[in-house]
Coordinates of N, CA and C in Angstrom, one line a residue:
Chain M
X27 N 133.9 29.2 242.3 CA 133.5 29.7 241.0 C 134.8 29.9 240.2
X28 N 134.9 29.5 239.0 CA 136.0 29.5 238.2 C 136.1 31.0 237.6
X29 N 137.2 31.6 237.7 CA 137.3 32.9 237.1 C 138.5 32.9 236.2
X30 N 138.3 33.8 235.1 CA 139.5 34.0 234.2 C 139.8 35.4 234.2
X31 N 141.0 35.7 234.6 CA 141.3 37.1 234.6 C 142.3 37.4 233.4
X32 N 142.0 38.5 232.8 CA 142.9 38.9 231.7 C 143.6 40.2 231.9
X33 N 144.8 40.2 231.4 CA 145.7 41.3 231.5 C 146.5 41.5 230.2
X34 N 146.7 42.9 229.8 CA 146.1 44.0 230.5 C 144.7 44.2 230.0
X35 N 144.0 45.1 230.8 CA 142.7 45.3 230.5 C 142.5 46.1 229.1
X36 N 143.4 47.2 229.0 CA 143.4 48.0 227.8 C 144.8 48.0 227.2
X37 N 145.0 48.0 225.8 CA 146.3 48.2 225.2 C 146.1 49.1 224.0
X38 N 146.9 50.1 223.9 CA 147.0 50.9 222.8 C 148.4 50.9 222.3
X39 N 148.6 50.5 221.0 CA 149.9 50.4 220.5 C 150.0 50.9 219.1
X40 N 151.1 51.2 218.5 CA 151.3 51.6 217.1 C 151.3 50.3 216.2
X41 N 151.0 50.5 215.0 CA 151.1 49.5 213.9 C 152.5 49.1 213.9
X42 N 152.7 47.7 213.9 CA 154.0 47.1 213.7 C 154.7 46.6 215.0
X43 N 154.1 47.1 216.2 CA 154.5 46.6 217.5 C 154.1 45.2 217.7
X44 N 154.7 44.5 218.7 CA 154.3 43.2 219.2 C 153.6 43.4 220.5
X45 N 152.7 42.4 220.9 CA 152.1 42.5 222.2 C 151.7 41.2 222.6
X46 N 151.5 41.0 224.0 CA 151.0 39.7 224.5 C 149.9 40.0 225.5
X47 N 148.9 39.3 225.4 CA 147.7 39.4 226.3 C 147.7 38.0 227.1
X48 N 147.4 38.1 228.4 CA 147.4 36.9 229.3 C 146.1 36.6 229.8
X49 N 145.9 35.4 230.1 CA 144.6 34.9 230.6 C 144.9 33.9 231.7
X50 N 144.5 34.2 232.9 CA 145.0 33.5 234.1 C 143.8 33.0 235.0
X51 N 144.0 31.9 235.6 CA 143.0 31.3 236.5 C 143.7 30.5 237.6
X52 N 143.0 30.4 238.6 CA 143.5 29.6 239.8 C 143.0 28.2 239.5
X53 N 142.1 27.9 238.6 CA 141.4 26.6 238.3 C 142.1 26.0 237.1
X54 N 142.1 24.7 237.0 CA 142.5 23.9 235.8 C 141.4 23.9 234.8
X55 N 141.6 24.2 233.6 CA 140.6 24.0 232.5 C 141.0 22.9 231.6
X56 N 140.0 22.2 231.1 CA 140.3 21.1 230.1 C 140.7 21.7 228.8
X57 N 140.3 22.9 228.5 CA 140.7 23.6 227.3 C 140.4 25.1 227.4
X58 N 141.0 25.9 226.7 CA 140.7 27.3 226.7 C 140.5 27.8 225.2
X59 N 139.6 28.7 225.0 CA 139.3 29.2 223.8 C 139.7 30.8 223.7
X60 N 140.0 31.2 222.6 CA 140.2 32.7 222.4 C 139.2 33.2 221.3
X61 N 138.5 34.3 221.7 CA 137.6 34.9 220.7 C 138.0 36.4 220.6
X62 N 137.6 36.9 219.5 CA 137.8 38.3 219.2 C 136.4 39.0 218.9
X63 N 136.1 40.0 219.5 CA 134.8 40.7 219.4 C 135.0 42.1 218.8
X64 N 134.3 42.4 217.8 CA 134.4 43.8 217.3 C 133.1 44.5 217.6
X65 N 133.2 45.8 217.7 CA 132.1 46.6 218.0 C 130.8 46.2 217.3
X66 N 129.6 46.1 218.1 CA 128.4 45.7 217.4 C 128.2 44.3 216.9
X67 N 129.2 43.4 217.2 CA 129.3 42.1 216.8 C 129.4 41.2 217.9
X68 N 129.0 39.9 217.7 CA 129.3 38.8 218.7 C 130.7 38.3 218.7
X69 N 131.1 37.6 219.8 CA 132.5 37.0 219.7 C 132.6 36.0 218.6
X70 N 133.8 36.0 218.0 CA 134.2 35.0 217.0 C 135.3 34.2 217.5
X71 N 135.3 32.9 217.4 CA 136.3 32.0 217.9 C 137.5 32.1 217.0
X72 N 138.7 32.3 217.6 CA 140.1 32.3 217.0 C 140.7 30.9 217.0
X73 N 140.7 30.4 218.3 CA 141.4 29.2 218.5 C 140.9 28.4 219.7
X74 N 141.2 27.1 219.8 CA 141.0 26.4 221.0 C 142.3 25.6 221.2
X75 N 142.7 25.8 222.6 CA 143.9 25.0 222.9 C 143.5 24.0 223.9
X76 N 144.1 22.8 223.9 CA 143.5 21.6 224.6 C 144.6 21.0 225.5
X77 N 145.8 21.0 225.0 CA 146.9 20.2 225.7 C 147.8 21.1 226.4
X78 N 148.1 20.8 227.7 CA 149.0 21.6 228.4 C 150.4 21.9 227.7
X79 N 150.8 23.1 227.6 CA 152.0 23.4 226.9 C 151.8 23.6 225.3
X80 N 150.7 23.4 224.8 CA 150.4 23.5 223.4 C 150.5 24.9 222.9
X81 N 151.1 25.0 221.8 CA 151.2 26.3 221.0 C 150.6 26.2 219.7
X82 N 149.6 27.2 219.4 CA 149.0 27.2 218.1 C 149.3 28.6 217.4
X83 N 149.4 28.5 216.1 CA 149.8 29.8 215.4 C 148.7 30.0 214.4
X84 N 148.2 31.2 214.3 CA 147.2 31.7 213.3 C 147.7 32.9 212.7
X85 N 148.4 32.8 211.6 CA 149.1 33.9 210.9 C 150.0 34.6 211.9
X86 N 149.8 35.8 212.2 CA 150.6 36.6 213.2 C 150.2 36.4 214.6
X87 N 149.2 35.6 215.0 CA 148.8 35.3 216.3 C 149.3 34.0 216.8
X88 N 150.0 34.0 217.9 CA 150.4 32.8 218.5 C 149.8 32.6 219.9
X89 N 149.2 31.5 220.1 CA 148.5 31.1 221.3 C 149.1 30.0 222.0
X90 N 149.2 30.1 223.4 CA 149.9 29.1 224.2 C 149.0 28.8 225.4
X91 N 149.0 27.5 225.7 CA 148.3 27.0 226.8 C 149.3 26.7 227.8
X92 N 149.1 27.1 229.0 CA 150.1 26.7 230.1 C 150.2 25.3 230.4
X93 N 151.4 24.9 230.9 CA 151.7 23.5 231.1 C 150.6 22.9 232.1
X94 N 150.3 23.8 233.1 CA 149.3 23.3 234.1 C 147.9 23.5 233.8
X95 N 147.6 24.0 232.5 CA 146.3 24.3 232.1 C 145.5 25.2 232.9
X96 N 146.2 26.2 233.5 CA 145.5 27.3 234.3 C 145.6 28.6 233.7
X97 N 146.5 28.7 232.6 CA 146.6 30.0 232.0 C 146.9 29.9 230.5
X98 N 146.8 31.0 229.7 CA 147.0 31.0 228.4 C 147.5 32.4 227.9
X99 N 148.2 32.4 226.8 CA 148.6 33.7 226.3 C 148.3 33.8 224.8
X100 N 148.2 35.1 224.4 CA 148.1 35.4 222.9 C 149.1 36.4 222.7
X101 N 149.9 36.2 221.6 CA 151.0 37.0 221.2 C 150.7 37.4 219.8
X102 N 150.6 38.7 219.6 CA 150.5 39.2 218.2 C 151.8 39.9 217.7
X103 N 152.3 39.5 216.6 CA 153.5 39.9 216.1 C 153.1 41.0 214.9
X104 N 153.8 42.1 215.0 CA 153.6 43.2 214.0 C 152.2 43.6 213.8
X105 N 151.5 44.0 214.9 CA 150.2 44.4 215.0 C 149.7 45.3 213.9
X106 N 148.5 45.1 213.4 CA 148.0 45.9 212.4 C 146.6 46.6 212.9
X107 N 146.2 47.6 212.3 CA 144.9 48.2 212.7 C 143.8 47.4 212.7
X108 N 143.8 46.3 211.7 CA 142.7 45.3 211.7 C 142.7 44.4 212.8
X109 N 143.7 44.4 213.5 CA 143.8 43.5 214.8 C 143.0 44.3 215.9
X110 N 142.5 45.4 215.8 CA 141.8 46.2 216.8 C 140.6 45.4 217.2
X111 N 140.3 45.3 218.5 CA 139.1 44.6 219.0 C 139.2 44.3 220.4
X112 N 138.1 43.5 220.9 CA 138.2 43.0 222.3 C 138.5 41.6 222.2
X113 N 139.6 41.1 222.9 CA 140.1 39.8 222.9 C 139.6 39.2 224.3
X114 N 139.0 38.0 224.0 CA 138.3 37.3 225.1 C 138.8 35.8 225.2
X115 N 139.2 35.5 226.4 CA 139.5 34.0 226.6 C 138.3 33.4 227.3
X116 N 138.2 32.1 227.1 CA 137.0 31.5 227.6 C 137.2 30.0 227.8
X117 N 136.7 29.5 228.9 CA 136.9 28.1 229.3 C 135.5 27.4 229.7
X118 N 135.5 26.1 229.6 CA 134.4 25.3 229.9 C 134.2 25.2 231.4
X119 N 132.9 25.4 231.9 CA 132.6 25.2 233.3 C 131.3 24.4 233.2
X120 N 131.4 23.1 233.7 CA 130.4 22.1 233.5 C 130.3 21.8 232.0
X121 N 129.4 21.0 231.7 CA 129.3 20.4 230.3 C 128.8 21.5 229.2
X122 N 127.9 22.3 229.7 CA 127.2 23.1 228.7 C 127.8 24.6 228.8
X123 N 128.4 25.0 229.8 CA 128.6 26.3 230.1 C 130.0 26.9 229.8
X124 N 130.2 28.0 228.9 CA 131.4 28.5 228.7 C 131.5 29.8 229.4
X125 N 132.5 30.0 230.2 CA 132.8 31.3 231.0 C 133.8 32.1 230.3
X126 N 133.6 33.4 230.3 CA 134.5 34.3 229.5 C 135.4 35.0 230.6
X127 N 136.5 35.3 230.0 CA 137.4 36.2 230.8 C 137.1 37.6 230.8
X128 N 137.8 38.5 231.5 CA 137.4 39.9 231.7 C 137.7 40.7 230.4
X129 N 138.4 40.2 229.6 CA 138.6 40.9 228.2 C 139.9 41.8 228.2
X130 N 140.5 41.9 227.0 CA 141.5 42.9 226.8 C 141.1 43.6 225.5
X131 N 140.9 44.9 225.7 CA 140.6 45.8 224.5 C 141.9 46.4 223.9
X132 N 142.0 45.9 222.7 CA 143.3 46.3 221.9 C 142.9 47.4 220.8
X133 N 143.8 48.4 220.9 CA 143.6 49.5 219.9 C 145.0 49.6 219.1
X134 N 145.0 49.4 217.8 CA 146.2 49.5 217.1 C 146.1 50.7 216.1
X135 N 147.0 51.6 216.4 CA 147.0 53.0 215.6 C 147.9 52.8 214.4
X136 N 147.4 53.4 213.2 CA 148.2 53.3 212.1 C 149.4 54.3 212.2
Chain U
X299 N 130.0 30.9 205.5 CA 129.8 30.3 206.6 C 128.4 30.5 207.3
X300 N 127.7 29.5 207.8 CA 126.5 29.7 208.5 C 126.5 30.7 209.5
X301 N 125.3 31.3 209.8 CA 125.3 32.3 210.8 C 124.1 32.2 211.8
X302 N 124.3 32.6 213.0 CA 123.3 32.8 213.9 C 122.7 34.2 213.7
X303 N 121.5 34.4 213.5 CA 120.9 35.7 213.3 C 120.0 36.0 214.5
X304 N 120.1 37.4 214.9 CA 119.3 37.9 216.0 C 118.5 39.1 215.5
X305 N 117.2 39.1 216.1 CA 116.4 40.3 215.8 C 115.7 40.7 217.2
X306 N 115.4 42.0 217.4 CA 115.8 43.1 216.6 C 117.3 43.4 217.0
X307 N 118.0 44.2 216.3 CA 119.4 44.6 216.6 C 119.4 45.6 217.8
X308 N 118.4 46.4 217.9 CA 118.2 47.3 219.1 C 116.7 47.2 219.6
X309 N 116.6 47.2 220.9 CA 115.3 47.2 221.6 C 115.3 48.3 222.7
X310 N 114.4 49.2 222.6 CA 114.3 50.2 223.7 C 112.9 49.9 224.3
X311 N 112.9 49.8 225.7 CA 111.6 49.5 226.4 C 111.6 50.3 227.7
X312 N 110.3 50.3 228.2 CA 110.1 50.9 229.5 C 110.4 50.0 230.5
X313 N 110.8 50.4 231.6 CA 110.9 49.5 232.8 C 109.6 48.9 233.1
X314 N 109.6 47.6 233.4 CA 108.4 46.9 233.7 C 107.6 46.2 232.5
X315 N 108.1 46.6 231.3 CA 107.5 46.0 230.1 C 108.2 44.6 229.8
X316 N 107.4 43.9 229.1 CA 108.0 42.5 228.6 C 108.7 42.8 227.3
X317 N 109.8 42.0 227.2 CA 110.6 41.9 225.8 C 110.8 40.5 225.4
X318 N 110.7 40.4 224.1 CA 111.1 39.0 223.6 C 112.3 39.2 222.5
X319 N 113.4 38.7 222.8 CA 114.5 38.7 221.9 C 114.5 37.4 221.1
X320 N 114.8 37.6 219.8 CA 114.6 36.4 218.9 C 116.0 36.1 218.3
X321 N 116.1 34.7 218.1 CA 117.3 34.3 217.5 C 117.0 33.1 216.6
X322 N 117.7 33.0 215.5 CA 117.5 31.7 214.6 C 119.0 31.1 214.7
X323 N 119.1 30.0 215.4 CA 120.5 29.3 215.5 C 120.8 28.7 214.1
X324 N 122.0 28.2 214.0 CA 122.4 27.5 212.8 C 121.7 26.2 212.7
X325 N 121.2 25.8 211.5 CA 120.1 24.9 211.4 C 120.5 23.4 211.8
X326 N 121.7 23.1 211.7 CA 122.0 21.6 212.2 C 122.6 21.6 213.6
X327 N 122.5 22.8 214.3 CA 123.0 22.8 215.7 C 121.9 22.4 216.8
X328 N 122.3 21.7 217.8 CA 121.4 21.2 218.8 C 121.4 21.9 220.2
X329 N 122.4 22.7 220.4 CA 122.6 23.4 221.6 C 122.6 24.8 221.5
X330 N 121.7 25.5 222.3 CA 121.5 26.9 222.2 C 121.7 27.7 223.5
X331 N 122.2 28.9 223.4 CA 122.6 29.7 224.6 C 122.2 31.0 224.4
X332 N 122.0 31.7 225.6 CA 121.9 33.1 225.6 C 123.0 33.6 226.6
X333 N 123.7 34.7 226.2 CA 124.7 35.4 227.0 C 124.3 36.8 227.0
X334 N 124.8 37.5 228.0 CA 124.7 39.0 227.9 C 126.0 39.7 228.3
X335 N 126.1 40.9 227.8 CA 127.2 41.7 228.1 C 126.8 43.1 228.5
X336 N 126.9 43.5 229.7 CA 126.7 44.8 230.1 C 127.8 45.7 229.6
X337 N 127.5 46.9 229.2 CA 128.5 47.8 228.8 C 129.8 47.8 229.6
X338 N 130.9 47.6 229.0 CA 132.1 47.6 229.7 C 132.4 46.4 230.6
X339 N 131.6 45.5 230.6 CA 131.8 44.3 231.5 C 132.0 43.1 230.6
X340 N 132.3 41.9 231.3 CA 132.5 40.7 230.5 C 131.2 40.0 230.0
X341 N 131.4 39.1 229.1 CA 130.3 38.2 228.6 C 129.9 37.3 229.6
X342 N 128.6 37.3 230.0 CA 128.1 36.4 231.2 C 127.2 35.3 230.5
X343 N 127.3 34.2 231.0 CA 126.4 33.1 230.5 C 125.0 33.3 231.3
X344 N 124.0 33.1 230.5 CA 122.7 33.2 231.1 C 122.0 31.8 231.2
X345 N 122.0 31.0 230.0 CA 121.3 29.8 230.0 C 121.7 29.0 228.8
X346 N 121.6 27.7 229.0 CA 121.8 26.7 227.8 C 120.5 25.9 227.7
X347 N 120.3 25.5 226.5 CA 119.1 24.8 226.1 C 119.4 23.7 225.2
X348 N 118.8 22.5 225.5 CA 119.0 21.4 224.6 C 117.8 20.4 224.7
X349 N 117.4 19.9 223.6 CA 116.3 18.9 223.6 C 115.0 19.5 224.3
X350 N 114.8 20.7 223.9 CA 113.6 21.4 224.4 C 113.5 21.6 225.9
X351 N 114.7 21.7 226.5 CA 114.6 22.1 227.9 C 115.8 22.9 228.3
X352 N 115.7 23.5 229.4 CA 117.0 24.2 229.9 C 117.9 23.2 230.5
X353 N 119.3 23.2 230.1 CA 120.2 22.3 230.7 C 121.0 22.9 231.8
X354 N 121.1 24.2 231.7 CA 121.9 24.9 232.8 C 121.4 26.3 232.7
X355 N 121.4 27.0 233.8 CA 121.1 28.4 233.9 C 122.0 29.1 235.0
X356 N 122.3 30.3 234.9 CA 123.1 31.1 235.8 C 122.2 31.7 236.9
X357 N 122.8 32.3 237.9 CA 121.9 33.0 239.0 C 121.3 34.2 238.4
X358 N 121.8 34.6 237.3 CA 121.2 35.9 236.6 C 119.9 35.5 236.1
X359 N 119.6 34.4 235.7 CA 118.5 33.8 234.9 C 117.5 33.5 236.0
X360 N 116.8 34.6 236.5 CA 115.7 34.3 237.5 C 114.4 34.1 237.0
X361 N 113.3 34.2 237.7 CA 111.9 33.9 237.2 C 111.4 34.9 236.3
X362 N 112.1 36.0 236.1 CA 111.7 37.1 235.2 C 112.2 36.6 233.7
X363 N 113.0 35.7 233.6 CA 113.6 35.2 232.4 C 113.0 33.9 231.9
X364 N 112.8 33.7 230.6 CA 112.3 32.4 230.1 C 112.8 32.2 228.7
X365 N 113.0 31.0 228.3 CA 113.4 30.7 227.0 C 112.4 29.7 226.3
X366 N 112.4 29.8 225.0 CA 111.5 28.8 224.3 C 112.0 28.6 222.9
X367 N 111.7 27.4 222.4 CA 112.0 27.2 221.0 C 110.6 26.9 220.5
X368 N 109.9 28.0 219.9 CA 108.5 27.8 219.5 C 108.2 26.9 218.3
X369 N 109.3 26.8 217.5 CA 109.2 26.0 216.2 C 110.6 25.5 215.9
X370 N 110.7 24.9 214.8 CA 112.0 24.3 214.5 C 113.2 25.2 214.2
X371 N 112.9 26.6 214.1 CA 114.0 27.4 213.8 C 114.3 28.5 214.8
X372 N 113.3 29.0 215.5 CA 113.5 30.1 216.4 C 113.8 29.7 217.8
X373 N 114.6 30.6 218.4 CA 115.0 30.4 219.9 C 114.8 31.8 220.5
X374 N 113.9 31.9 221.6 CA 113.6 33.2 222.1 C 113.9 33.3 223.5
X375 N 114.3 34.5 223.9 CA 114.5 34.8 225.3 C 113.5 35.9 225.8
X376 N 112.7 35.6 226.6 CA 111.7 36.6 227.2 C 112.1 37.1 228.5
X377 N 112.0 38.4 228.7 CA 112.1 39.1 230.0 C 110.8 39.6 230.4
X378 N 110.2 39.1 231.4 CA 108.8 39.4 231.7 C 108.6 40.8 232.2
X379 N 109.3 41.3 233.1 CA 109.2 42.6 233.5 C 110.5 43.3 233.6
X380 N 110.9 44.0 232.7 CA 112.2 44.5 232.6 C 112.7 45.5 233.7
X381 N 113.9 45.3 234.1 CA 114.5 46.3 235.1 C 115.6 47.2 234.4
X382 N 115.9 48.3 235.0 CA 117.0 49.1 234.4 C 118.3 48.3 234.2
X383 N 118.5 47.4 235.2 CA 119.8 46.7 235.2 C 119.8 45.5 234.1
X384 N 118.7 45.3 233.5 CA 118.6 44.4 232.4 C 119.2 45.0 231.0
X385 N 119.5 46.3 231.1 CA 120.1 47.0 229.9 C 121.4 46.2 229.6
X386 N 121.6 45.8 228.4 CA 122.8 45.0 228.1 C 122.7 44.6 226.5
X387 N 123.7 44.2 226.1 CA 123.8 43.4 224.7 C 123.5 42.0 225.1
X388 N 122.6 41.4 224.4 CA 122.2 40.0 224.6 C 122.7 39.2 223.4
X389 N 123.4 38.1 223.6 CA 123.9 37.4 222.5 C 123.3 35.9 222.5
X390 N 122.9 35.5 221.4 CA 122.4 34.1 221.2 C 123.6 33.4 220.6
X391 N 123.8 32.1 221.0 CA 124.8 31.2 220.4 C 124.3 29.9 220.2
X392 N 124.9 29.1 219.3 CA 124.5 27.8 219.1 C 125.8 27.0 218.8
X393 N 125.7 25.6 219.0 CA 126.8 24.7 218.8 C 126.2 23.3 218.4
X394 N 127.1 22.5 217.8 CA 126.7 21.1 217.4 C 126.6 20.3 218.6
X395 N 127.7 20.5 219.5 CA 127.9 19.6 220.7 C 127.8 20.6 221.9
X396 N 127.7 20.0 223.1 CA 127.7 20.9 224.2 C 128.8 21.9 224.4
X397 N 128.4 23.0 224.8 CA 129.3 24.2 224.5 C 130.4 24.4 225.3
X398 N 130.7 23.5 226.3 CA 131.8 23.8 227.2 C 133.1 23.7 226.4
X399 N 133.2 22.6 225.5 CA 134.5 22.5 224.9 C 134.4 22.6 223.3
X400 N 133.1 23.0 222.9 CA 132.8 23.2 221.5 C 132.9 24.5 221.0
X401 N 133.0 24.8 219.8 CA 133.0 26.1 219.2 C 131.5 26.6 219.2
X402 N 131.4 27.8 219.8 CA 130.1 28.5 219.9 C 130.1 29.4 218.7
X403 N 129.0 29.5 218.0 CA 128.8 30.5 217.0 C 127.8 31.5 217.6
X404 N 128.2 32.8 217.6 CA 127.5 33.8 218.2 C 126.8 34.7 217.1
X405 N 125.6 35.2 217.5 CA 124.9 36.1 216.7 C 125.5 37.6 217.0
X406 N 125.0 38.5 216.2 CA 125.5 39.9 216.3 C 124.9 40.6 217.6
X407 N 124.0 40.1 218.3 CA 123.5 40.6 219.5 C 122.3 41.5 219.3
X408 N 121.5 41.6 220.4 CA 120.4 42.6 220.5 C 120.8 43.6 221.7
X409 N 120.9 44.8 221.3 CA 121.1 45.8 222.3 C 119.9 46.2 223.0
X410 N 119.7 45.8 224.3 CA 118.5 46.2 225.0 C 118.7 47.4 225.9
X411 N 117.9 48.3 225.7 CA 118.0 49.6 226.6 C 116.6 49.7 227.3
X412 N 116.7 49.5 228.7 CA 115.6 49.8 229.5 C 115.5 51.1 230.1
X413 N 114.4 51.9 229.9 CA 114.5 53.3 230.4 C 113.6 53.4 231.6

């Protein structure tokens, strides 16, 4: 069974700080996705990384896919309270199935 | 942007009762999914549905669960005899292509509480 482990599980920081969230697996994935989930809502896709070593930027968020396509990271620069939420990585397992990581709950205090 | 809508947002039921959770996927999407998230745990795949049949299901999706697309717009999840451990947030999702590598659009979820 493919597993996606995220770290840290919880992160509480002050506005303006930088942070990195990690998503690791022992399995190779053809792609990885990052979602953000806010309370009472479903996950919303932020980005998909496909190529090993790929780096994608979304404003203050930088996503990287590991060279071996077994891991990914999300770096947030100058975090803001609006970044608060649950960050989930997800990868394909078989054709139809997307499996999710264990999640990182981020709280950014003003 | 088009949305996946789910009803009800909250459902409270007694153990042993049947519940039906409803979803309206995005209109031009062909692939439909149910996921669940037990409080404090990760999002878990339940089932995928394409061309009016189940294409994949997880070990969680046992005989107590069923899915149906009764008309051209709704996609339902039925739990025949609910158990306490079925309490969770249930998310419906849809996509244009198979969901492994495709962007999934999620609804806001139905919070199911089994008492």
